[in-house]
């Protein structure tokens, strides 16, 4: 009888624990908080954190704004509007590695990567011949990863002087993803279908999340493909039905890239630093799919209620232990926080 | 004979070498030009043309900064960009800077005639080619006194962006960066902005001329569609004009012709801003008023007393009168 009670208690514990992790209560487990509401920050895009300071790119004032975390106060700026060395025009993605800031800006038609020291000194720039669009990341060695399908691979890796090091990832064809019925579109969508978000984990493994296809890839630090999974979920199945434009999509955002018009299947993908999981923001109703970094298994889903923020979520970025998202149309920067009761 | 043969041989050799040389030059020149756009630090190509308003020839010359905006057709957004540059031009005309608008197709002549800096037409797209544009493309350039490009952009940018780039390069600082507090303009004097009375064509300083009114503001976020939507409501206010002074102010982004088209029979005073209206524009980006396209500002003795959205103002009128 005692054994039965023990087993029953254990069984009950497993049920409750599982329901906490995988239950239907995802809507309530995260808090959304608007942050950095300073008059100096007008159109924030992405955040990086270093030594107790946040470095925030601002699309409107064309500079990096430095906020002291503890004092919650703007303490400095990097860059000024322009296209010269050290000047910025529409800066977006930002990473800090080895005390160096890597920022992507749209100074020229194809964009460029600029490098600053954390105290704001200009260190160098890499003008790009092919726009990486949303695929930009930096690994622990300071190597820059750019999604440039025009260079016949998913990503190109450069050193911080702009010297090309290697290519990673084989390009996919539309027919490979969506079936032979679409083979006539292989050429038209040859670049667009290979547009990806890129992120790098602590071991320099690379995660490549396709924007117009339901695919996640994981590469090791040497660029070998370790795993590839198909993104599955109710929202994703519906979205995939919109390729190329077979139905009129509801709620998806349309964009023009590489000479074609497409809808964002995935709006962003990033590694969440606290739980060390990969967060994929689907193009439909701001649903997040959350993946285990090791297995690339989907472990959770999260729906963000529209009433918690204004505008449309478009950029995800992270501090040392926090995840941020910025909104467009009604610009703002928000922090996603796990509620204490989880 | 030998001489002739040798001469003939060398002539052939010279011609063939020249042809190869020319081909190589053409290949490289053509190749690099057709794929590259103009960039920061490069020399700006010489361009010239005649101003459509004065007929005078305009040439970009050394010794002056120049701001050049190219557009294929001055449709609403591009036209408002040209008008914004006119506001900048009026402010900076004594600052050693040229402004130039280049338009591929001449339309909207009335609005273009209101612009004070030179506008030239590029009918055969020859200037567009020199500036490495594709047909239908928009571009903005800032050129320094040595004709070096300080800014070149081949996609539409915000007016604010161009102002900031210009100010940073010319003065080394930017006049407006901070987002003002939405409530900071309450109980403060109405800003000194220049406005044009659309009916009388007179330009006045609004704060000097009008001290007490309900000012209906169509800000920069409004479009022609909003004007159509609101025009009926605006006309309803006319019968109260004797007791309550109501005036309408449109952002410079509105076309004068569009306003007259929708409100030609209106008895209300209609003003078009010929100035930036930062303080008012920023209300649209602030929390309280962001969702409202049109706002009403109550001005009493030249002081801003209250700001409400148009819909509330309209409701108030329906209930009170």
XYZ file of C-alpha atoms in Angstrom:
663
model
C 0.000 0.000 0.000
C 2.873 2.336 0.920
C 4.516 1.476 -2.390
C 1.264 2.266 -4.207
C 0.971 5.641 -2.410
C 4.578 6.461 -3.330
C 3.974 5.537 -6.955
C 0.733 7.483 -7.030
C 2.429 10.566 -5.541
C 5.232 10.319 -8.088
C 2.683 9.904 -10.897
C 0.799 12.986 -9.658
C 4.047 14.993 -9.491
C 4.894 14.056 -13.070
C 1.434 15.086 -14.274
C 1.577 18.482 -12.514
C 5.170 19.155 -13.601
C 4.377 18.228 -17.213
C 1.328 20.434 -17.247
C 3.427 23.321 -15.952
C 5.956 22.878 -18.706
C 3.802 21.809 -21.609
C 0.396 22.987 -20.481
C -2.008 25.349 -22.188
C -1.147 28.239 -19.905
C 1.607 29.658 -22.091
C -0.262 32.949 -22.456
C 0.211 33.760 -18.806
C 3.740 32.672 -18.134
C 5.509 35.657 -19.592
C 5.355 39.329 -18.758
C 5.793 42.069 -21.333
C 7.171 45.350 -20.149
C 7.889 48.495 -22.167
C 11.422 49.655 -21.451
C 13.857 52.469 -22.244
C 11.219 55.154 -22.590
C 13.739 57.956 -22.783
C 13.177 61.034 -24.940
C 16.509 60.322 -26.666
C 15.284 56.970 -27.952
C 12.800 57.489 -30.749
C 12.786 54.391 -32.955
C 14.683 51.631 -31.123
C 15.649 48.495 -32.995
C 18.029 46.104 -31.220
C 19.798 45.811 -27.884
C 23.133 44.344 -26.778
C 24.512 44.322 -23.259
C 28.036 44.718 -21.944
C 29.479 45.592 -18.547
C 26.263 46.852 -16.989
C 25.277 48.894 -20.013
C 22.749 48.416 -22.756
C 23.680 49.478 -26.288
C 20.545 50.295 -28.262
C 20.403 51.037 -31.996
C 18.001 53.798 -32.972
C 16.676 54.025 -36.511
C 15.470 57.586 -36.180
C 18.456 59.291 -34.614
C 20.956 57.051 -36.425
C 23.148 56.245 -33.465
C 23.767 53.756 -30.699
C 22.400 54.943 -27.384
C 24.101 53.701 -24.224
C 21.948 53.164 -21.150
C 23.365 52.416 -17.710
C 21.485 49.369 -16.468
C 21.612 50.136 -12.759
C 20.914 53.855 -12.992
C 18.411 53.370 -15.840
C 19.773 56.462 -17.511
C 21.178 57.399 -20.919
C 24.922 57.771 -20.420
C 26.277 58.175 -23.927
C 25.990 57.805 -27.677
C 28.025 56.212 -30.434
C 27.916 57.479 -34.014
C 26.083 60.282 -35.753
C 23.902 60.356 -38.884
C 25.820 59.829 -42.107
C 27.647 57.422 -44.352
C 31.263 58.159 -43.451
C 33.469 55.993 -41.257
C 31.941 55.773 -37.785
C 28.728 57.447 -38.912
C 25.490 55.484 -38.951
C 22.411 55.433 -41.115
C 19.515 53.294 -39.936
C 21.490 50.993 -37.637
C 19.722 47.749 -36.701
C 21.431 44.554 -35.504
C 24.032 44.878 -32.805
C 26.330 42.347 -31.116
C 29.109 42.816 -28.593
C 31.955 40.295 -28.595
C 35.395 40.664 -27.046
C 34.725 44.292 -26.077
C 33.887 45.177 -29.662
C 30.553 46.372 -30.969
C 29.444 45.010 -34.337
C 26.576 46.944 -35.834
C 24.806 46.589 -39.144
C 23.669 49.794 -40.826
C 22.081 50.710 -44.155
C 24.612 53.379 -45.084
C 24.895 52.064 -48.602
C 22.517 50.197 -50.828
C 23.737 46.777 -49.650
C 24.512 47.882 -46.098
C 27.710 47.588 -44.118
C 29.040 46.287 -40.825
C 30.832 48.760 -38.596
C 32.986 47.919 -35.615
C 33.427 50.142 -32.572
C 35.106 49.653 -29.223
C 32.691 49.595 -26.296
C 33.814 53.128 -25.436
C 32.712 54.306 -28.872
C 35.980 54.419 -30.810
C 35.556 53.572 -34.494
C 37.622 50.495 -35.343
C 36.650 49.609 -38.873
C 33.939 49.005 -41.451
C 33.042 46.335 -43.957
C 31.013 47.593 -46.915
C 28.988 44.706 -48.310
C 28.499 43.695 -51.919
C 25.423 41.618 -51.095
C 22.793 42.606 -48.582
C 22.428 40.055 -45.757
C 18.926 41.407 -45.088
C 17.952 39.754 -41.775
C 20.810 37.273 -41.498
C 23.628 38.788 -39.439
C 25.459 37.404 -36.442
C 28.888 37.395 -34.825
C 30.598 34.424 -33.153
C 32.895 34.401 -30.118
C 35.994 34.847 -32.311
C 34.546 38.062 -33.732
C 33.873 36.412 -37.085
C 30.939 37.942 -38.929
C 28.252 35.680 -40.374
C 26.139 37.081 -43.182
C 23.299 35.521 -45.132
C 24.361 36.139 -48.725
C 22.721 33.544 -50.979
C 24.103 35.399 -53.996
C 27.465 33.944 -52.967
C 26.052 30.444 -53.538
C 25.779 29.378 -49.898
C 23.476 30.075 -46.961
C 26.057 32.178 -45.192
C 29.438 33.749 -45.735
C 31.900 34.184 -42.888
C 34.255 37.170 -42.745
C 36.926 38.233 -40.299
C 36.669 41.644 -38.701
C 38.788 43.175 -41.463
C 36.220 42.076 -44.001
C 38.349 39.233 -45.365
C 36.214 36.336 -46.603
C 36.964 33.176 -44.610
C 34.492 30.531 -45.733
C 31.026 29.645 -46.979
C 28.589 27.585 -44.931
C 25.405 25.795 -45.937
C 24.086 24.456 -49.212
C 21.400 26.535 -50.917
C 17.939 25.003 -51.112
C 15.558 24.986 -54.040
C 11.859 25.733 -53.858
C 11.018 22.251 -55.158
C 13.168 20.681 -52.426
C 11.065 22.403 -49.763
C 7.611 22.621 -51.287
C 7.624 19.712 -53.732
C 8.156 19.228 -57.443
C 4.925 21.054 -58.313
C 6.837 24.241 -57.579
C 9.969 23.450 -59.570
C 9.126 26.194 -62.079
C 9.755 28.699 -59.272
C 13.242 27.418 -58.458
C 14.978 30.131 -60.412
C 12.716 33.050 -59.467
C 12.964 32.312 -55.747
C 16.548 31.022 -55.757
C 17.757 33.749 -53.391
C 14.528 34.608 -51.540
C 13.881 31.046 -50.390
C 17.388 30.949 -48.895
C 16.917 34.052 -46.757
C 17.548 33.173 -43.111
C 17.952 34.568 -39.604
C 21.271 33.646 -38.039
C 22.274 33.236 -34.430
C 25.201 31.672 -32.614
C 25.188 29.883 -29.256
C 27.887 29.853 -26.552
C 29.774 27.051 -28.304
C 29.635 28.905 -31.630
C 27.113 26.476 -33.093
C 25.161 28.318 -35.750
C 21.370 28.330 -36.061
C 19.891 29.237 -39.400
C 16.131 29.788 -39.467
C 14.596 30.194 -42.920
C 12.308 33.184 -43.391
C 10.160 31.837 -46.223
C 10.355 28.124 -45.481
C 9.582 26.079 -42.349
C 13.155 24.988 -41.720
C 15.690 25.299 -38.902
C 19.280 24.202 -39.381
C 22.050 23.763 -36.860
C 25.710 23.882 -37.893
C 28.725 23.243 -35.669
C 31.400 25.896 -35.239
C 33.261 24.521 -38.270
C 30.225 24.933 -40.458
C 29.168 21.291 -40.687
C 25.425 20.722 -40.790
C 24.493 18.819 -37.604
C 20.733 18.842 -37.751
C 17.860 20.104 -39.834
C 14.239 20.094 -38.701
C 10.968 21.185 -40.172
C 9.068 23.798 -38.196
C 5.684 22.316 -37.340
C 2.642 23.790 -35.689
C -0.908 24.869 -36.460
C 0.139 28.390 -37.413
C 3.039 27.197 -39.519
C 0.930 24.721 -41.496
C -1.429 27.561 -42.391
C 1.394 29.917 -43.322
C 3.130 27.392 -45.543
C -0.100 27.144 -47.527
C 0.518 30.708 -48.610
C 3.583 29.832 -50.635
C 4.063 31.393 -53.083
C 0.731 33.246 -53.021
C -1.855 30.566 -53.486
C -4.242 32.056 -50.902
C -4.706 35.583 -49.754
C -2.970 35.573 -46.374
C -4.590 37.021 -43.325
C -2.373 38.909 -40.963
C 0.902 38.134 -42.687
C 3.322 40.904 -43.557
C 4.342 41.183 -47.190
C 7.789 42.242 -48.326
C 9.820 42.548 -51.486
C 13.196 40.832 -51.508
C 15.491 39.550 -54.243
C 13.026 40.656 -56.908
C 9.988 38.780 -55.570
C 7.089 39.562 -53.269
C 6.803 37.213 -50.307
C 5.083 36.973 -46.935
C 7.091 36.599 -43.755
C 6.608 33.023 -42.590
C 9.030 33.678 -39.770
C 9.355 37.188 -38.408
C 12.446 36.609 -36.338
C 14.527 33.954 -34.597
C 16.915 34.318 -31.686
C 18.465 32.392 -28.810
C 16.879 33.294 -25.468
C 19.832 33.685 -23.090
C 18.276 32.597 -19.795
C 16.709 29.311 -20.858
C 19.215 28.834 -23.693
C 16.445 27.992 -26.136
C 15.797 29.070 -29.703
C 12.770 31.317 -30.096
C 11.118 31.450 -33.465
C 8.527 34.158 -34.035
C 6.043 33.023 -36.657
C 4.486 35.431 -39.104
C 1.019 34.604 -37.832
C -0.441 36.373 -34.822
C 2.911 36.710 -33.084
C 3.147 33.078 -32.025
C 6.533 32.001 -30.709
C 7.746 28.433 -31.158
C 10.446 27.528 -28.657
C 13.122 24.942 -29.487
C 15.660 23.023 -27.459
C 19.086 24.050 -28.746
C 20.598 20.571 -28.539
C 17.851 18.509 -30.088
C 16.011 21.180 -32.087
C 12.797 19.740 -30.684
C 9.910 22.115 -30.161
C 9.390 22.340 -26.406
C 6.865 25.102 -26.056
C 4.659 27.646 -27.755
C 3.942 31.148 -26.616
C 1.319 33.547 -27.776
C 1.735 37.239 -27.080
C -1.496 39.068 -26.521
C -1.734 42.140 -28.774
C -2.987 44.246 -25.900
C 0.402 43.934 -24.183
C 2.206 46.102 -26.728
C 1.618 48.534 -29.570
C 2.769 48.247 -33.162
C 4.078 45.163 -34.892
C 6.898 43.036 -33.483
C 9.776 42.931 -35.883
C 13.154 42.723 -34.195
C 14.241 40.443 -31.374
C 17.488 41.001 -29.521
C 18.985 40.058 -26.198
C 20.911 41.314 -23.248
C 22.996 39.023 -21.028
C 19.920 37.472 -19.485
C 16.971 39.163 -21.133
C 15.056 39.032 -24.361
C 13.821 42.217 -26.004
C 11.562 42.913 -28.919
C 11.094 46.158 -30.757
C 8.008 47.218 -32.618
C 7.558 49.061 -35.864
C 4.753 51.439 -36.895
C 4.359 52.382 -33.236
C 7.991 52.279 -32.207
C 8.881 50.891 -28.819
C 11.186 48.487 -27.063
C 9.779 45.776 -24.806
C 11.310 43.259 -22.457
C 9.915 39.729 -22.305
C 10.104 38.403 -18.772
C 9.341 34.998 -17.392
C 6.793 35.373 -14.608
C 7.966 34.318 -11.133
C 5.306 31.674 -10.754
C 6.766 29.502 -13.503
C 57.100 48.827 -101.782
C 58.691 47.581 -98.633
C 57.971 50.877 -96.987
C 54.333 50.752 -98.092
C 53.998 47.179 -96.887
C 55.574 48.045 -93.577
C 53.448 51.134 -93.325
C 50.363 49.110 -94.191
C 51.270 46.488 -91.625
C 51.936 48.986 -88.879
C 48.735 50.897 -89.686
C 46.739 47.670 -89.405
C 48.534 46.898 -86.179
C 47.862 50.358 -84.791
C 44.174 50.218 -85.785
C 43.630 46.756 -84.352
C 45.469 47.633 -81.140
C 43.468 50.850 -80.840
C 40.209 48.935 -81.333
C 41.188 46.401 -78.667
C 42.259 49.215 -76.341
C 38.981 51.113 -76.894
C 36.975 47.936 -76.353
C 38.797 47.322 -73.098
C 38.165 50.893 -71.953
C 34.497 50.637 -72.934
C 34.188 47.292 -71.167
C 35.626 48.562 -67.917
C 33.965 51.976 -67.999
C 30.587 50.601 -68.989
C 30.946 47.628 -66.634
C 31.727 49.603 -63.551
C 29.176 52.316 -64.264
C 26.247 50.074 -64.942
C 26.564 48.076 -61.742
C 27.640 50.681 -59.202
C 25.695 53.455 -57.604
C 27.252 56.726 -56.489
C 28.666 56.443 -52.988
C 30.028 58.440 -50.123
C 33.384 60.033 -50.974
C 33.027 59.824 -54.774
C 32.897 62.871 -57.051
C 29.442 64.077 -58.024
C 29.067 64.168 -61.817
C 28.547 67.558 -63.497
C 24.861 68.167 -64.128
C 23.049 71.172 -65.498
C 19.564 72.190 -66.521
C 17.116 75.061 -66.564
C 14.903 75.898 -63.608
C 11.280 75.464 -64.646
C 10.210 78.474 -62.592
C 12.824 81.084 -63.537
C 14.218 79.636 -66.767
C 17.746 80.238 -65.459
C 20.448 77.653 -66.021
C 21.510 75.784 -62.905
C 24.908 74.166 -62.493
C 26.232 72.445 -59.389
C 29.397 74.337 -58.619
C 32.383 74.069 -56.331
C 32.530 76.229 -53.224
C 28.969 75.505 -52.092
C 27.278 72.540 -50.459
C 24.446 71.097 -52.535
C 21.410 69.043 -51.667
C 19.940 67.230 -54.651
C 16.700 65.255 -54.715
C 15.729 63.212 -57.764
C 12.254 61.832 -58.335
C 10.574 60.356 -61.352
C 7.099 61.788 -60.803
C 6.141 64.233 -58.071
C 3.242 62.207 -56.705
C 2.051 62.950 -53.167
C 4.970 61.607 -51.047
C 7.662 62.862 -53.379
C 5.898 66.172 -53.694
C 5.781 66.560 -49.929
C 9.522 65.811 -49.886
C 10.103 68.601 -52.420
C 7.964 70.888 -50.250
C 9.892 69.952 -47.127
C 13.134 70.811 -48.899
C 11.580 74.205 -49.618
C 11.101 74.734 -45.886
C 14.756 73.816 -45.326
C 15.757 76.045 -48.235
C 13.940 79.040 -46.738
C 15.707 78.449 -43.433
C 19.154 77.881 -44.875
C 19.210 80.119 -47.943
C 21.891 82.369 -46.494
C 24.065 79.426 -45.501
C 25.980 78.824 -48.728
C 23.991 75.799 -49.818
C 22.357 74.945 -53.126
C 19.105 73.034 -53.284
C 18.093 71.269 -56.451
C 15.076 69.179 -57.344
C 15.216 67.027 -60.465
C 12.022 65.568 -61.870
C 11.757 63.138 -64.707
C 8.176 63.911 -65.653
C 6.680 67.318 -65.246
C 3.301 67.206 -63.545
C 1.646 69.070 -60.655
C 2.939 72.308 -62.136
C 1.012 74.516 -59.716
C 2.682 72.999 -56.657
C 6.093 73.023 -58.278
C 5.641 76.719 -59.075
C 5.380 77.386 -55.312
C 8.867 76.008 -54.711
C 11.632 78.561 -54.310
C 14.731 76.527 -55.173
C 15.559 75.386 -58.731
C 13.645 72.464 -60.198
C 14.872 70.969 -63.428
C 13.208 68.436 -65.677
C 15.114 65.392 -66.855
C 12.902 64.447 -69.783
C 15.302 62.086 -71.523
C 16.658 60.635 -68.253
C 20.183 61.813 -69.113
C 20.760 63.216 -65.598
C 19.224 60.088 -64.073
C 21.776 57.992 -65.960
C 24.638 60.163 -64.763
C 23.428 59.736 -61.213
C 23.250 55.931 -61.713
C 19.527 55.775 -61.160
C 17.152 53.191 -62.506
C 13.940 54.454 -64.087
C 11.352 55.285 -61.439
C 13.925 55.418 -58.643
C 14.181 58.154 -56.014
C 17.530 59.411 -54.796
C 18.947 62.025 -52.440
C 22.478 63.393 -52.462
C 24.441 65.770 -50.276
C 27.541 67.170 -51.967
C 30.305 69.140 -50.272
C 32.141 72.237 -51.531
C 34.668 70.072 -53.394
C 31.855 68.221 -55.185
C 32.474 65.103 -53.112
C 29.436 63.069 -52.116
C 28.727 63.169 -48.388
C 25.471 61.246 -48.606
C 23.901 59.207 -51.398
C 20.718 57.237 -50.967
C 18.725 55.412 -53.627
C 15.635 54.620 -51.616
C 13.026 56.926 -50.077
C 14.082 58.353 -46.751
C 12.281 60.433 -44.181
C 12.521 64.204 -44.481
C 13.855 64.260 -40.931
C 16.747 62.013 -41.958
C 17.846 64.377 -44.670
C 17.603 67.362 -42.319
C 19.770 65.597 -39.746
C 22.394 64.603 -42.319
C 22.450 68.161 -43.639
C 22.705 69.797 -40.215
C 25.361 67.370 -39.014
C 27.530 68.040 -42.065
C 26.991 71.787 -42.243
C 26.887 72.787 -38.601
C 28.239 69.769 -36.738
C 25.120 69.475 -34.613
C 21.479 68.542 -34.998
C 18.789 71.010 -34.034
C 16.133 68.513 -33.042
C 16.729 65.052 -31.719
C 14.677 64.646 -28.622
C 11.113 63.537 -28.621
C 9.233 66.172 -26.634
C 6.876 65.249 -23.870
C 3.328 65.239 -25.186
C 2.094 67.414 -22.382
C 4.979 69.859 -22.468
C 3.258 72.212 -24.887
C 0.152 72.668 -22.743
C -0.160 76.161 -21.205
C 2.654 77.377 -23.408
C 2.431 79.934 -26.235
C 1.386 78.602 -29.592
C 4.575 78.166 -31.689
C 5.585 80.884 -34.143
C 4.922 79.085 -37.390
C 4.436 80.534 -40.858
C 1.174 79.629 -42.495
C -0.426 80.491 -45.780
C -4.090 81.373 -45.976
C -5.152 79.161 -48.843
C -7.978 81.412 -49.942
C -6.290 84.802 -49.723
C -2.775 83.498 -50.531
C -1.365 85.634 -47.698
C 1.410 84.221 -45.570
C 1.261 85.133 -41.889
C 2.785 84.171 -38.571
C 0.004 82.164 -37.011
C 0.699 83.069 -33.390
C 0.659 86.802 -34.184
C -2.502 86.778 -36.246
C -4.737 84.405 -34.338
C -4.891 84.493 -30.560
C -8.156 82.694 -29.807
C -9.452 79.729 -31.716
C -10.192 76.065 -31.930
C -7.500 74.907 -34.307
C -8.223 71.717 -36.211
C -4.853 70.256 -37.199
C -4.310 67.813 -40.034
C -0.800 66.693 -39.191
C 1.903 65.016 -41.226
C 0.497 61.553 -40.693
C -2.788 62.455 -42.389
C -3.332 61.828 -46.044
C -5.636 62.971 -48.772
C -7.995 60.137 -47.815
C -8.406 61.576 -44.327
C -9.226 64.930 -45.866
C -12.043 63.397 -47.845
C -13.299 61.591 -44.744
C -13.283 64.696 -42.553
C -14.452 67.286 -45.067
C -18.169 66.737 -44.344
C -17.641 67.133 -40.599
C -15.621 70.286 -41.145
C -18.418 71.897 -43.118
C -20.823 71.194 -40.240
C -18.874 73.566 -38.016
C -19.469 76.536 -40.284
C -22.767 77.555 -38.749
C -21.060 78.102 -35.396
C -18.388 80.371 -36.784
C -20.003 83.541 -35.467
C -19.870 82.304 -31.890
C -16.801 80.068 -31.915
C -13.714 80.768 -34.008
C -12.714 77.551 -35.732
C -9.773 77.441 -38.112
C -8.117 74.562 -39.915
C -4.382 74.020 -40.251
C -2.855 71.525 -42.670
C 0.673 70.180 -42.538
C 2.871 71.302 -45.422
C 2.563 67.732 -46.673
C -0.922 68.430 -47.958
C -1.405 69.587 -51.498
C -3.065 72.974 -51.734
C -5.010 71.749 -54.736
C -6.324 68.741 -52.820
C -7.508 70.945 -49.971
C -9.303 73.291 -52.346
C -10.758 70.352 -54.183
C -12.437 68.982 -51.051
C -13.154 72.260 -49.276
C -13.582 74.801 -52.049
C -16.906 76.035 -50.669
C -15.836 76.080 -47.040
C -16.268 79.306 -45.113
C -13.729 78.178 -42.536
C -10.292 79.748 -42.612
C -7.946 77.208 -44.143
C -4.228 77.503 -43.483
C -1.404 75.500 -44.980
C 1.749 75.362 -42.923
C 4.765 76.648 -44.805
C 6.931 75.701 -41.870
C 7.820 72.621 -39.881
C 5.415 72.180 -37.046
C 7.572 70.041 -34.811
C 5.715 70.727 -31.627
C 2.422 69.797 -33.212
C 3.784 66.975 -35.316
C 5.290 65.292 -32.317
C 1.898 65.031 -30.711
C 1.129 62.380 -33.247
C 3.994 60.284 -32.034
C 3.252 60.749 -28.377
C 1.188 58.256 -26.437
C -2.072 60.091 -26.033
C -2.687 61.206 -29.558
C -0.979 58.589 -31.625
C -4.133 56.865 -32.661
C -5.818 60.039 -33.800
C -5.322 61.387 -37.252
C -6.754 64.829 -36.607
C -6.514 66.799 -33.379
C -8.066 70.013 -32.110
C -6.014 72.555 -30.178
C -7.773 75.133 -28.068
C -5.778 78.365 -28.171
C -6.734 81.154 -25.755
C -4.857 84.449 -25.753
C -2.136 82.738 -27.773
C -1.694 80.016 -25.135
C -2.366 76.316 -25.794
C -5.096 75.420 -23.344
C -6.144 71.965 -24.371
C -5.643 69.305 -27.014
C -8.275 66.744 -27.880
C -8.910 64.370 -30.698
C -11.232 65.534 -33.460
C -13.868 62.886 -32.757
C -14.317 64.096 -29.169
C -14.522 67.689 -30.330
C -17.193 66.775 -32.870
C -19.175 64.874 -30.253
C -18.949 67.806 -27.877
C -20.386 70.058 -30.572
C -23.252 67.711 -31.300
C -24.156 67.545 -27.628
C -23.759 71.243 -26.827
C -25.309 72.787 -29.912
